[in-house]
Short mmCIF file of C-alpha atoms in Angstrom, two decimals:
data_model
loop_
_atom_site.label_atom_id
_atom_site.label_comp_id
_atom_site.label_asym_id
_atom_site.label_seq_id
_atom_site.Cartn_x
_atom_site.Cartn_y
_atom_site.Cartn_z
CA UNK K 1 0.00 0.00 0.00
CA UNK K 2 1.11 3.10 -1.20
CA UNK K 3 1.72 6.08 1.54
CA UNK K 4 0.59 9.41 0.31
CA UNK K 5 2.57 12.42 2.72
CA UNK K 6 -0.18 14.66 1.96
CA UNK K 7 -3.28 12.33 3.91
CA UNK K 8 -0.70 11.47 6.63
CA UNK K 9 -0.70 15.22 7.24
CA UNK K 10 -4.08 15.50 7.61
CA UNK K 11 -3.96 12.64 9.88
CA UNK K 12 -1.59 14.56 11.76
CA UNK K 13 -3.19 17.70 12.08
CA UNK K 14 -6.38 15.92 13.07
CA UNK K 15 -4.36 13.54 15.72
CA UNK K 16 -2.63 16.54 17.01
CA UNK K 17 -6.05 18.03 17.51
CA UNK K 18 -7.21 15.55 19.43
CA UNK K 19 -4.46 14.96 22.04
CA UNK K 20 -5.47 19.04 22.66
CA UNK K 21 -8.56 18.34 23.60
CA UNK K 22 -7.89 15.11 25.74
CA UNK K 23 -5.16 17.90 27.67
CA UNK K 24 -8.14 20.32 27.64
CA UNK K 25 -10.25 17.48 29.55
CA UNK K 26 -7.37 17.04 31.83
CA UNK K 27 -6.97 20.73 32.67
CA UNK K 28 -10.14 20.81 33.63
CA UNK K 29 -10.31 17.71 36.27
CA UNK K 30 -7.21 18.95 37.92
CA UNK K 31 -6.57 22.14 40.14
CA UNK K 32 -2.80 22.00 39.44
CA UNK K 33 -3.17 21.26 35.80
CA UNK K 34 -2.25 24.56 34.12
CA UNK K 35 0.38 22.91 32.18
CA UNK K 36 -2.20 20.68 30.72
CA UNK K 37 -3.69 23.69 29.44
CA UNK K 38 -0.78 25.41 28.19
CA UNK K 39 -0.18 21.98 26.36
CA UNK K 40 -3.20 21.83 24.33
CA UNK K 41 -2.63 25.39 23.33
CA UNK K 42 0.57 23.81 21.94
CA UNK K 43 -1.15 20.77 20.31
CA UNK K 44 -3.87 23.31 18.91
CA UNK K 45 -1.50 25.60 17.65
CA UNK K 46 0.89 22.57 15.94
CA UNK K 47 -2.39 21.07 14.21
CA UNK K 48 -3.56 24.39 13.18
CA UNK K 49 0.39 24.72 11.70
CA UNK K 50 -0.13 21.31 9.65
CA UNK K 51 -3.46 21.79 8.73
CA UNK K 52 -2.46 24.90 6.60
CA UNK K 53 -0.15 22.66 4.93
CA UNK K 54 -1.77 20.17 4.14
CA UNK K 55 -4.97 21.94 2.07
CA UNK K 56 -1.48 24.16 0.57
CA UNK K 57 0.03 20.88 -0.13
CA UNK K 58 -3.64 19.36 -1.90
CA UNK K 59 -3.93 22.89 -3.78
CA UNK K 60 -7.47 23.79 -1.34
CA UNK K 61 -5.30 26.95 -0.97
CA UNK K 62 -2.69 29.48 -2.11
CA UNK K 63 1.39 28.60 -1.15
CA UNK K 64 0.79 32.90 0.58
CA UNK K 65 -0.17 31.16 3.63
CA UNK K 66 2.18 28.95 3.94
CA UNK K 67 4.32 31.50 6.40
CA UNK K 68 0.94 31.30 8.74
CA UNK K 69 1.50 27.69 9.23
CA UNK K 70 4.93 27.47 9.91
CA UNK K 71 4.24 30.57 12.54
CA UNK K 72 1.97 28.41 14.17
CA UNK K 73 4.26 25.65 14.67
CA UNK K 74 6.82 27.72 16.17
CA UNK K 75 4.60 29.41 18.66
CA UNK K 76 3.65 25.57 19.57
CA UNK K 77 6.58 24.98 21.18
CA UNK K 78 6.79 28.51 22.64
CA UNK K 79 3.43 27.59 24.34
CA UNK K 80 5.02 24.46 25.96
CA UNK K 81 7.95 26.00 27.60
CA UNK K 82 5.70 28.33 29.21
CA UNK K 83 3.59 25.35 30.27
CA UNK K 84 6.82 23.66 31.84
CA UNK K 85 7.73 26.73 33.48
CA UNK K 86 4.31 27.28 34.89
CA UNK K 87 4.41 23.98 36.02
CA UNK K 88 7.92 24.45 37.65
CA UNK K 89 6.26 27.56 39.41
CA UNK K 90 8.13 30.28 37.08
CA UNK K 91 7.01 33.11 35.50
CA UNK K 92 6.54 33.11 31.85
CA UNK K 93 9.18 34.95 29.74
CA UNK K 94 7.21 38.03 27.50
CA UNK K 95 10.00 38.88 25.49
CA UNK K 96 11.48 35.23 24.62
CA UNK K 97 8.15 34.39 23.75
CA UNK K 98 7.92 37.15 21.00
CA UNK K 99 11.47 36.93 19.99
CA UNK K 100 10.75 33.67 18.06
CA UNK K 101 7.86 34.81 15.84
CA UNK K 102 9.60 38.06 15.11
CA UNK K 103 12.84 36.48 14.02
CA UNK K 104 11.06 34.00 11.94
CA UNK K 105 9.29 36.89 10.43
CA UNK K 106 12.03 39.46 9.95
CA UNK K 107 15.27 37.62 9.45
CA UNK K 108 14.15 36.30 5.90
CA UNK K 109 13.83 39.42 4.40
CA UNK K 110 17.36 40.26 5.07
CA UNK K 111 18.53 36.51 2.49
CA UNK K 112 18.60 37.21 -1.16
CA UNK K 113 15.13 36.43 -2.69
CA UNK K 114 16.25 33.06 -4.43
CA UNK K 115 17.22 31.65 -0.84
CA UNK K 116 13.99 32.94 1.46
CA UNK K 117 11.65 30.84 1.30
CA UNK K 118 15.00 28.23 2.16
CA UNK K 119 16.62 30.54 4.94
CA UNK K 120 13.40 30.88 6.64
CA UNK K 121 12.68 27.17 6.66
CA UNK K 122 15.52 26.85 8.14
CA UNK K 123 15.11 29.41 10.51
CA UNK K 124 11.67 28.35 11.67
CA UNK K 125 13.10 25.04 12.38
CA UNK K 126 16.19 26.28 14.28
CA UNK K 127 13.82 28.22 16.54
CA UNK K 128 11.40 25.50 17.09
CA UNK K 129 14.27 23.26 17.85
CA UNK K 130 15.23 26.47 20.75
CA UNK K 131 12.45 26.27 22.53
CA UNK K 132 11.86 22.23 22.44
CA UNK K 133 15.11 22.30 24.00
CA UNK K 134 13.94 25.45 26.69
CA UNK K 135 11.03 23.08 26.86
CA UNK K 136 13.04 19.66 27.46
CA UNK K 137 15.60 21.27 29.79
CA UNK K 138 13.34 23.00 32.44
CA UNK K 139 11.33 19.64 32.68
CA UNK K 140 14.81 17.71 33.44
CA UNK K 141 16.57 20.70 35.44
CA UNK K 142 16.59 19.92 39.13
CA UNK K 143 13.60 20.98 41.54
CA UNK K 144 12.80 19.99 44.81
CA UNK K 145 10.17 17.84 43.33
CA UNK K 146 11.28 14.88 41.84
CA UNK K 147 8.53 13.21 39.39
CA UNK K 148 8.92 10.27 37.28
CA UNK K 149 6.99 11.45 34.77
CA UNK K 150 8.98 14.57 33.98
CA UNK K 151 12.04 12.92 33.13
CA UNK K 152 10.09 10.61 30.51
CA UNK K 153 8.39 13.48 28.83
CA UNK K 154 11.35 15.77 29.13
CA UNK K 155 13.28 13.18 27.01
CA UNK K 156 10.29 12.92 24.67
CA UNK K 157 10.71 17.00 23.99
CA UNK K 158 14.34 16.66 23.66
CA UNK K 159 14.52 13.57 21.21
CA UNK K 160 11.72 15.40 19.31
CA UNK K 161 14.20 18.92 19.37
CA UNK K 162 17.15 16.76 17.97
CA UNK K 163 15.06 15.39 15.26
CA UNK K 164 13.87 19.41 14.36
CA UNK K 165 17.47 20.49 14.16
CA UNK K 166 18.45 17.69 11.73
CA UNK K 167 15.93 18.53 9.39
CA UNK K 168 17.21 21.67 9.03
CA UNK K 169 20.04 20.75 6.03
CA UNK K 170 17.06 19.43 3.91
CA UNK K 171 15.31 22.93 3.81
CA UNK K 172 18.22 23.43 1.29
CA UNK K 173 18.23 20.34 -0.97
CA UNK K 174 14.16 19.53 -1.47
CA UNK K 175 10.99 21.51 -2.55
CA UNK K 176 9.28 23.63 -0.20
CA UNK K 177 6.48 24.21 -2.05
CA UNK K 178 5.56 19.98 -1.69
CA UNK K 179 5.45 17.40 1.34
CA UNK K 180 9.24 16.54 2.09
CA UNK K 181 9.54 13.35 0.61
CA UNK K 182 9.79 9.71 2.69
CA UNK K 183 13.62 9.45 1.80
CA UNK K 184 14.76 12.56 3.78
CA UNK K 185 15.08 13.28 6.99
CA UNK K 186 12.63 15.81 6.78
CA UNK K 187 9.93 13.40 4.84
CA UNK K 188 10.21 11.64 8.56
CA UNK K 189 8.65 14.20 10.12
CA UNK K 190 4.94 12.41 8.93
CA UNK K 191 5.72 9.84 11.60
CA UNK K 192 7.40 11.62 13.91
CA UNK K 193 5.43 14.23 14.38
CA UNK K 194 2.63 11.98 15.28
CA UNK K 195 4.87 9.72 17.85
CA UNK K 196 5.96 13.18 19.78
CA UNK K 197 2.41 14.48 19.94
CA UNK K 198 1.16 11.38 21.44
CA UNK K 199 3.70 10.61 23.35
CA UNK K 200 4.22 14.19 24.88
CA UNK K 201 0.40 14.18 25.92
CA UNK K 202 0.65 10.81 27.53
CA UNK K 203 3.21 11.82 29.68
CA UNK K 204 1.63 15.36 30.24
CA UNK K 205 -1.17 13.96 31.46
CA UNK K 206 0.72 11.46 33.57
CA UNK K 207 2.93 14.17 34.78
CA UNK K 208 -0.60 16.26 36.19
CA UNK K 209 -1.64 13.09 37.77
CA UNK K 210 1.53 12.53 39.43
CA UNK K 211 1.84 15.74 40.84
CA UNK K 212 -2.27 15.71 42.40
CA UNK K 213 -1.41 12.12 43.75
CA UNK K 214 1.43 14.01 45.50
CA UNK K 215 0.05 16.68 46.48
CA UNK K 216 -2.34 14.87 48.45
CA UNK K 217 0.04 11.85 49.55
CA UNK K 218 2.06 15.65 50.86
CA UNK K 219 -1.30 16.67 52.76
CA UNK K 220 -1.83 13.21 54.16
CA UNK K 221 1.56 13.77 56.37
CA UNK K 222 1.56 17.08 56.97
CA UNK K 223 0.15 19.40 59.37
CA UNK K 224 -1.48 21.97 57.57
CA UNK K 225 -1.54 25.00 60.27
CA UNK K 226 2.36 24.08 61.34
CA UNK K 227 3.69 22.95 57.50
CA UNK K 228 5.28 20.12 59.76
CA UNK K 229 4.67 16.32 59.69
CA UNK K 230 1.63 15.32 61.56
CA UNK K 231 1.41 12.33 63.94
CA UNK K 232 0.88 10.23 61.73
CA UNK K 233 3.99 10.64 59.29
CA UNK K 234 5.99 11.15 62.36
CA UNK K 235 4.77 7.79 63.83
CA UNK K 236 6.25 5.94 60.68
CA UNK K 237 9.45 7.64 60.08
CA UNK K 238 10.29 7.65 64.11
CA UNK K 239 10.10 3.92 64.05
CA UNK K 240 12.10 3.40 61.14
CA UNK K 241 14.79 5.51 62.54
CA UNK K 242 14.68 3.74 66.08
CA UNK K 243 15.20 0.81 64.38
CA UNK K 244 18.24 1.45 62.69
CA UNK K 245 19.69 3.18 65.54
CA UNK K 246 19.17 -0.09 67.07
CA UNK K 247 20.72 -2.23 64.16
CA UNK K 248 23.83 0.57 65.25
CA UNK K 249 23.93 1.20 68.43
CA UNK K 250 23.51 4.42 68.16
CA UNK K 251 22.31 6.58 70.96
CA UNK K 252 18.88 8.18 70.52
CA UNK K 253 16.31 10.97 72.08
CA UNK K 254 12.86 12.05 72.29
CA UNK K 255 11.73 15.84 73.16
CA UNK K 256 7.33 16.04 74.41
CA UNK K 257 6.78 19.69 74.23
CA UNK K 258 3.90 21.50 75.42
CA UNK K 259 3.24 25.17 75.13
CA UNK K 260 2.22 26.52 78.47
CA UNK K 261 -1.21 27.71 79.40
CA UNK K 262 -1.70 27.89 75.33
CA UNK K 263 -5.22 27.57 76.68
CA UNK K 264 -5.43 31.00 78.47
CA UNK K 265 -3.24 32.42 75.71
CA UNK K 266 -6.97 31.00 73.22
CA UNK K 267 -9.39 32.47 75.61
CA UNK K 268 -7.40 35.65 75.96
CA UNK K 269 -6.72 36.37 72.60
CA UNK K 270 -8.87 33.23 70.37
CA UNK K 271 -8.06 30.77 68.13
CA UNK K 272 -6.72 32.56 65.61
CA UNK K 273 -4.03 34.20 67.40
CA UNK K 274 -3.51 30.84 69.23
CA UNK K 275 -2.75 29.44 65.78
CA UNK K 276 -0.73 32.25 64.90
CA UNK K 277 1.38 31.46 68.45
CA UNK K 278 1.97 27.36 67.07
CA UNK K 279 2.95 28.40 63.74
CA UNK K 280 5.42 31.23 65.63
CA UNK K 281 6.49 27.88 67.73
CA UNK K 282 7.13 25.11 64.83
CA UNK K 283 9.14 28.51 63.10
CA UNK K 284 11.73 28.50 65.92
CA UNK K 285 11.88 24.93 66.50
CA UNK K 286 12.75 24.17 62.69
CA UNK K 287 15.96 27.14 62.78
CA UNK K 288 16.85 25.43 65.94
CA UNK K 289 16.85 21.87 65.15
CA UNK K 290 19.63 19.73 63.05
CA UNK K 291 18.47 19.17 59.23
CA UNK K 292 17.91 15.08 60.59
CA UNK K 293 15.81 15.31 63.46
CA UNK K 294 12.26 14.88 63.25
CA UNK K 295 10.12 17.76 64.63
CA UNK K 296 6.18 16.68 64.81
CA UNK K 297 2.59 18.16 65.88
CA UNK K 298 1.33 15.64 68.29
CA UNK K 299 -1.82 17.22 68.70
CA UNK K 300 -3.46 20.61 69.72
CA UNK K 301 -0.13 22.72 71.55
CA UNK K 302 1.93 19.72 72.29
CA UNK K 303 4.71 18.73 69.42
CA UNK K 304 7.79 15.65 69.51
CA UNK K 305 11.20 15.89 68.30
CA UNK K 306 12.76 12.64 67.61
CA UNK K 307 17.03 13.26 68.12
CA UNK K 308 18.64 10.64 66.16
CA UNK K 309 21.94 10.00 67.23
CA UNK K 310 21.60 12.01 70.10
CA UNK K 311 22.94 11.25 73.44
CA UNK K 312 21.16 12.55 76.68
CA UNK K 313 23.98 15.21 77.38
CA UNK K 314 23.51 16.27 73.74
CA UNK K 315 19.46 16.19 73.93
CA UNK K 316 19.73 18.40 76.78
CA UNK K 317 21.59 20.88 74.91
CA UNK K 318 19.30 20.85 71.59
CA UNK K 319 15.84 21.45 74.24
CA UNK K 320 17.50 24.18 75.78
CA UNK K 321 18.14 25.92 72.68
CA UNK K 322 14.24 25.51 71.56
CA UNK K 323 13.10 26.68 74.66
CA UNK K 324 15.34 29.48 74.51
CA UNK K 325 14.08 30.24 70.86
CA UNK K 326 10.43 30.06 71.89
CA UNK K 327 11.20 32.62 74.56
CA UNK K 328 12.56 34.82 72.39
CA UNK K 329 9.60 34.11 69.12
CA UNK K 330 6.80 34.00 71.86
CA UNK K 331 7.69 36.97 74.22
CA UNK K 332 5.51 39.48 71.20
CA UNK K 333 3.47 37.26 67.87
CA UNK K 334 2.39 39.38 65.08
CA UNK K 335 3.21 42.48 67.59
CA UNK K 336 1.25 41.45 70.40
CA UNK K 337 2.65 40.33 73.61
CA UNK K 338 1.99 37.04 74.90
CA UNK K 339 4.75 35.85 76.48
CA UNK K 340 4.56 32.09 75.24
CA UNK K 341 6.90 29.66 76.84
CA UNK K 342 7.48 26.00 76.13
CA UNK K 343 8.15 23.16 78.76
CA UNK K 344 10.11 20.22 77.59
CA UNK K 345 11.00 16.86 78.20
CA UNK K 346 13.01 14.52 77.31
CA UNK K 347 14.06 10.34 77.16
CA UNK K 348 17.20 9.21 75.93
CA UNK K 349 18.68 6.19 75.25
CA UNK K 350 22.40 5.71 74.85
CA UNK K 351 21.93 2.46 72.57
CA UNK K 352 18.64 2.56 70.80
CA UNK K 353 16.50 -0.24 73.01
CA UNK K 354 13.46 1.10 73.76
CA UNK K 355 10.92 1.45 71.38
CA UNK K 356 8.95 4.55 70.25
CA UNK K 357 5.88 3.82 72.81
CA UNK K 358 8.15 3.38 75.63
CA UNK K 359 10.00 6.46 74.93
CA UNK K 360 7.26 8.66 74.29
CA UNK K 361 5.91 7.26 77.93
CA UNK K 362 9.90 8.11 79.63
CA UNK K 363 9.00 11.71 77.67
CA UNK K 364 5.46 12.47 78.92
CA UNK K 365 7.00 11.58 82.84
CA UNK K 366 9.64 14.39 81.91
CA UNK K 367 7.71 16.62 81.01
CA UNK K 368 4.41 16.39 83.33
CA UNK K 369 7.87 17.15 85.85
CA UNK K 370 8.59 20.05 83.95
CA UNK K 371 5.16 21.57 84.48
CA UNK K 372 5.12 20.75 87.99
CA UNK K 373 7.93 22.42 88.27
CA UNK K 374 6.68 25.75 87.12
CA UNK K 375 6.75 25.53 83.42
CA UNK K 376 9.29 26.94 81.06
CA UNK K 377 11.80 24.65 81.34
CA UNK K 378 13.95 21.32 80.31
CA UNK K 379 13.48 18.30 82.34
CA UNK K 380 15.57 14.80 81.43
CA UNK K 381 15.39 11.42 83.04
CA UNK K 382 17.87 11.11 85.90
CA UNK K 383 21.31 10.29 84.29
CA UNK K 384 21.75 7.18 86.43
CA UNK K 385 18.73 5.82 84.98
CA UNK K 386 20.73 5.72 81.59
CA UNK K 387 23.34 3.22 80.27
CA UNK K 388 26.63 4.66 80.28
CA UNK K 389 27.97 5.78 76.70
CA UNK K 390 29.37 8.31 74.43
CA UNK K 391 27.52 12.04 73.85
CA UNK K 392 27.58 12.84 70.20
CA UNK K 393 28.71 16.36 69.83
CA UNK K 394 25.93 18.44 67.73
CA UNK K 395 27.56 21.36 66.70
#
């Protein structure tokens, strides 16, 4: 069976069209889709680009417009990299966005007339193949956010701008004015063309379904007044940790905190402002802690810190700077003074034995002592309750 390159470019066109709408669908079933959107802009605009050609191509319309199509496919990709940057949380770039379409449309006039329609081929395809690679490099460039599907559809744009910039020596050697034939690079684009708009949509879409499924995996373990993990998460991870600081040896530590009178500080000033007090609390706790140690919202005003590799000596020392934090954060929130204080205690063990239950039990004891003692303080387990072993130094 014969292959005509004019019908595959209809195919194209209409295949391209429809991958814009499937993005459209997308966009619309997820908040934190905008690069969906962005995407079928792209699609729309790249089908609009090859439907032009094609009814040039079957004689439906004059070669004049020709320059409309191949404008359209090089704001396609334009679209994309804004999508990708969206996506990445960064702001769109105005003038890169227009430099494309106004170099495609004024460099050409500057080539001798035998060579423009050539020389701005070629120049279409050079800046197409730009921002593919924009496109393909801010989906692979390193965020904090890690997705699987980004590095799949970042190699997808970035095969796809290699295969644009090799078609750029047949703008020279075949006629313009026809579908590139099967036998050039160029001719190739029929098939290709179809692979990368599938294949970029498929991974778009996975890409917005990733990120929602972490988003809410995210909200699942975290506090979402604090921004720190929630009981839950901290449950999990704590026990992992114990457990290989048992497999080790290695000394460990657990900090109850409880904001005092936090409920006179609600009735005083209400909830609100009480909120405003734990967020002021998890804010100095997280500048004061070590990047390993695992700081946690219990419950209402009472938080855990799990100290990894922390003897008692060394536990002592890490409380003392919270509390001494807190004092400082909760003497005045949001310019009103409170004077918020923090009692703390704390359970060590100097080789990991005790498991997460029985230290948060040692903890509690520690610091129900601290509060009888009159508040605003560190309280420990009596040292000779403890093994005997090394402090780890924490500075």
């Amino acid at each position: 069976m014969a292959l005509d390159a004019t019908t595959l470019t209809v195919a194209g066109s209409f295949v391209t069209a429809l991958t814009a709408a499937v993005l459209g669908f997308t966009w619309t079933q997820f908040r934190d889709g905008s690069v969906a959107l962005w995407w079928a802009g792209s699609n729309l605009l790249l089908s609009l680009g090859i439907g032009i050609l094609a009814v040039v191509w079957s004689g439906g319309a004059d070669a004049a417009i020709m320059p409309l199509g191949f404008l359209a496919m090089t704001v396609s990709p334009a679209l994309a990299w804004t999508g990708v940057r969206a996506f990445n949380q960064r702001r769109p770039h105005p003038p890169l966005l227009l430099a494309g379409p106004l170099l495609i449309a004024l460099a050409p006039l500057a080539a001798p007339p035998s060579l423009r329609a050539e020389i701005g081929a070629a120049i279409n395809l050079l800046v197409t193949a730009a921002y593919l690679g924009a496109a393909s490099w801010e989906i692979l460039r390193p965020v904090e956010e890690r997705l699987r599907s980004s590095r799949a559809l970042g190699i997808v744009v970035g095969a796809h701008a290699l295969f644009i910039l090799a078609c750029v020596r047949d703008t020279f050697a075949i006629d313009l004015g026809r579908p590139a034939p099967f036998g050039t690079i160029l001719g190739a684009i029929h098939f290709e063309m179809l692979v990368y708009a599938i294949a970029s949509s498929v991974f778009v879409v996975a890409l917005v379904r990733e990120r929602s499924e972490a988003i809410h995996q995210k909200a699942a373990r975290i506090d979402p007044l604090t921004g720190i993990p929630n009981r839950r998460a901290f449950a999990t991870r704590a026990e992992f940790l114990i457990e290989r600081a048992v497999r080790e040896g290695a000394p460990v530590s657990l900090l109850m905190l409880d904001l005092d009178r936090f409920k006179l500080v609600n009735d005083t000033h209400g909830h609100d402002f009480g909120d405003r007090v734990l967020q002021a609390f998890a804010d100095s706790a997280r500048r004061v802690l070590r990047p390993n140690d695992l700081l946690s919202r219990w419950g209402g005003e009472e938080f855990v810190v799990l100290l990894p590799g922390a003897g008692r000596e060394a536990a002592l020392c890490i409380a003392e700077r919270m509390r001494l934090a807190f004092l400082t954060a909760g003497e005045a929130v949001g310019g009103t003074v409170v004077h918020a204080t923090v009692s703390i205690g704390i359970a060590s063990d100097q080789a990991a034995a005790s498991t997460l239950d029985e230290l948060m039990k040692r903890a509690d004891t520690a610091l129900y002592k601290a509060k009888r003692l009159g508040r605003n303080r560190v309280e420990a387990e009596p040292a000779e309750c403890l093994e005997g072993g090394a402090v780890i130094r924490i500075a």
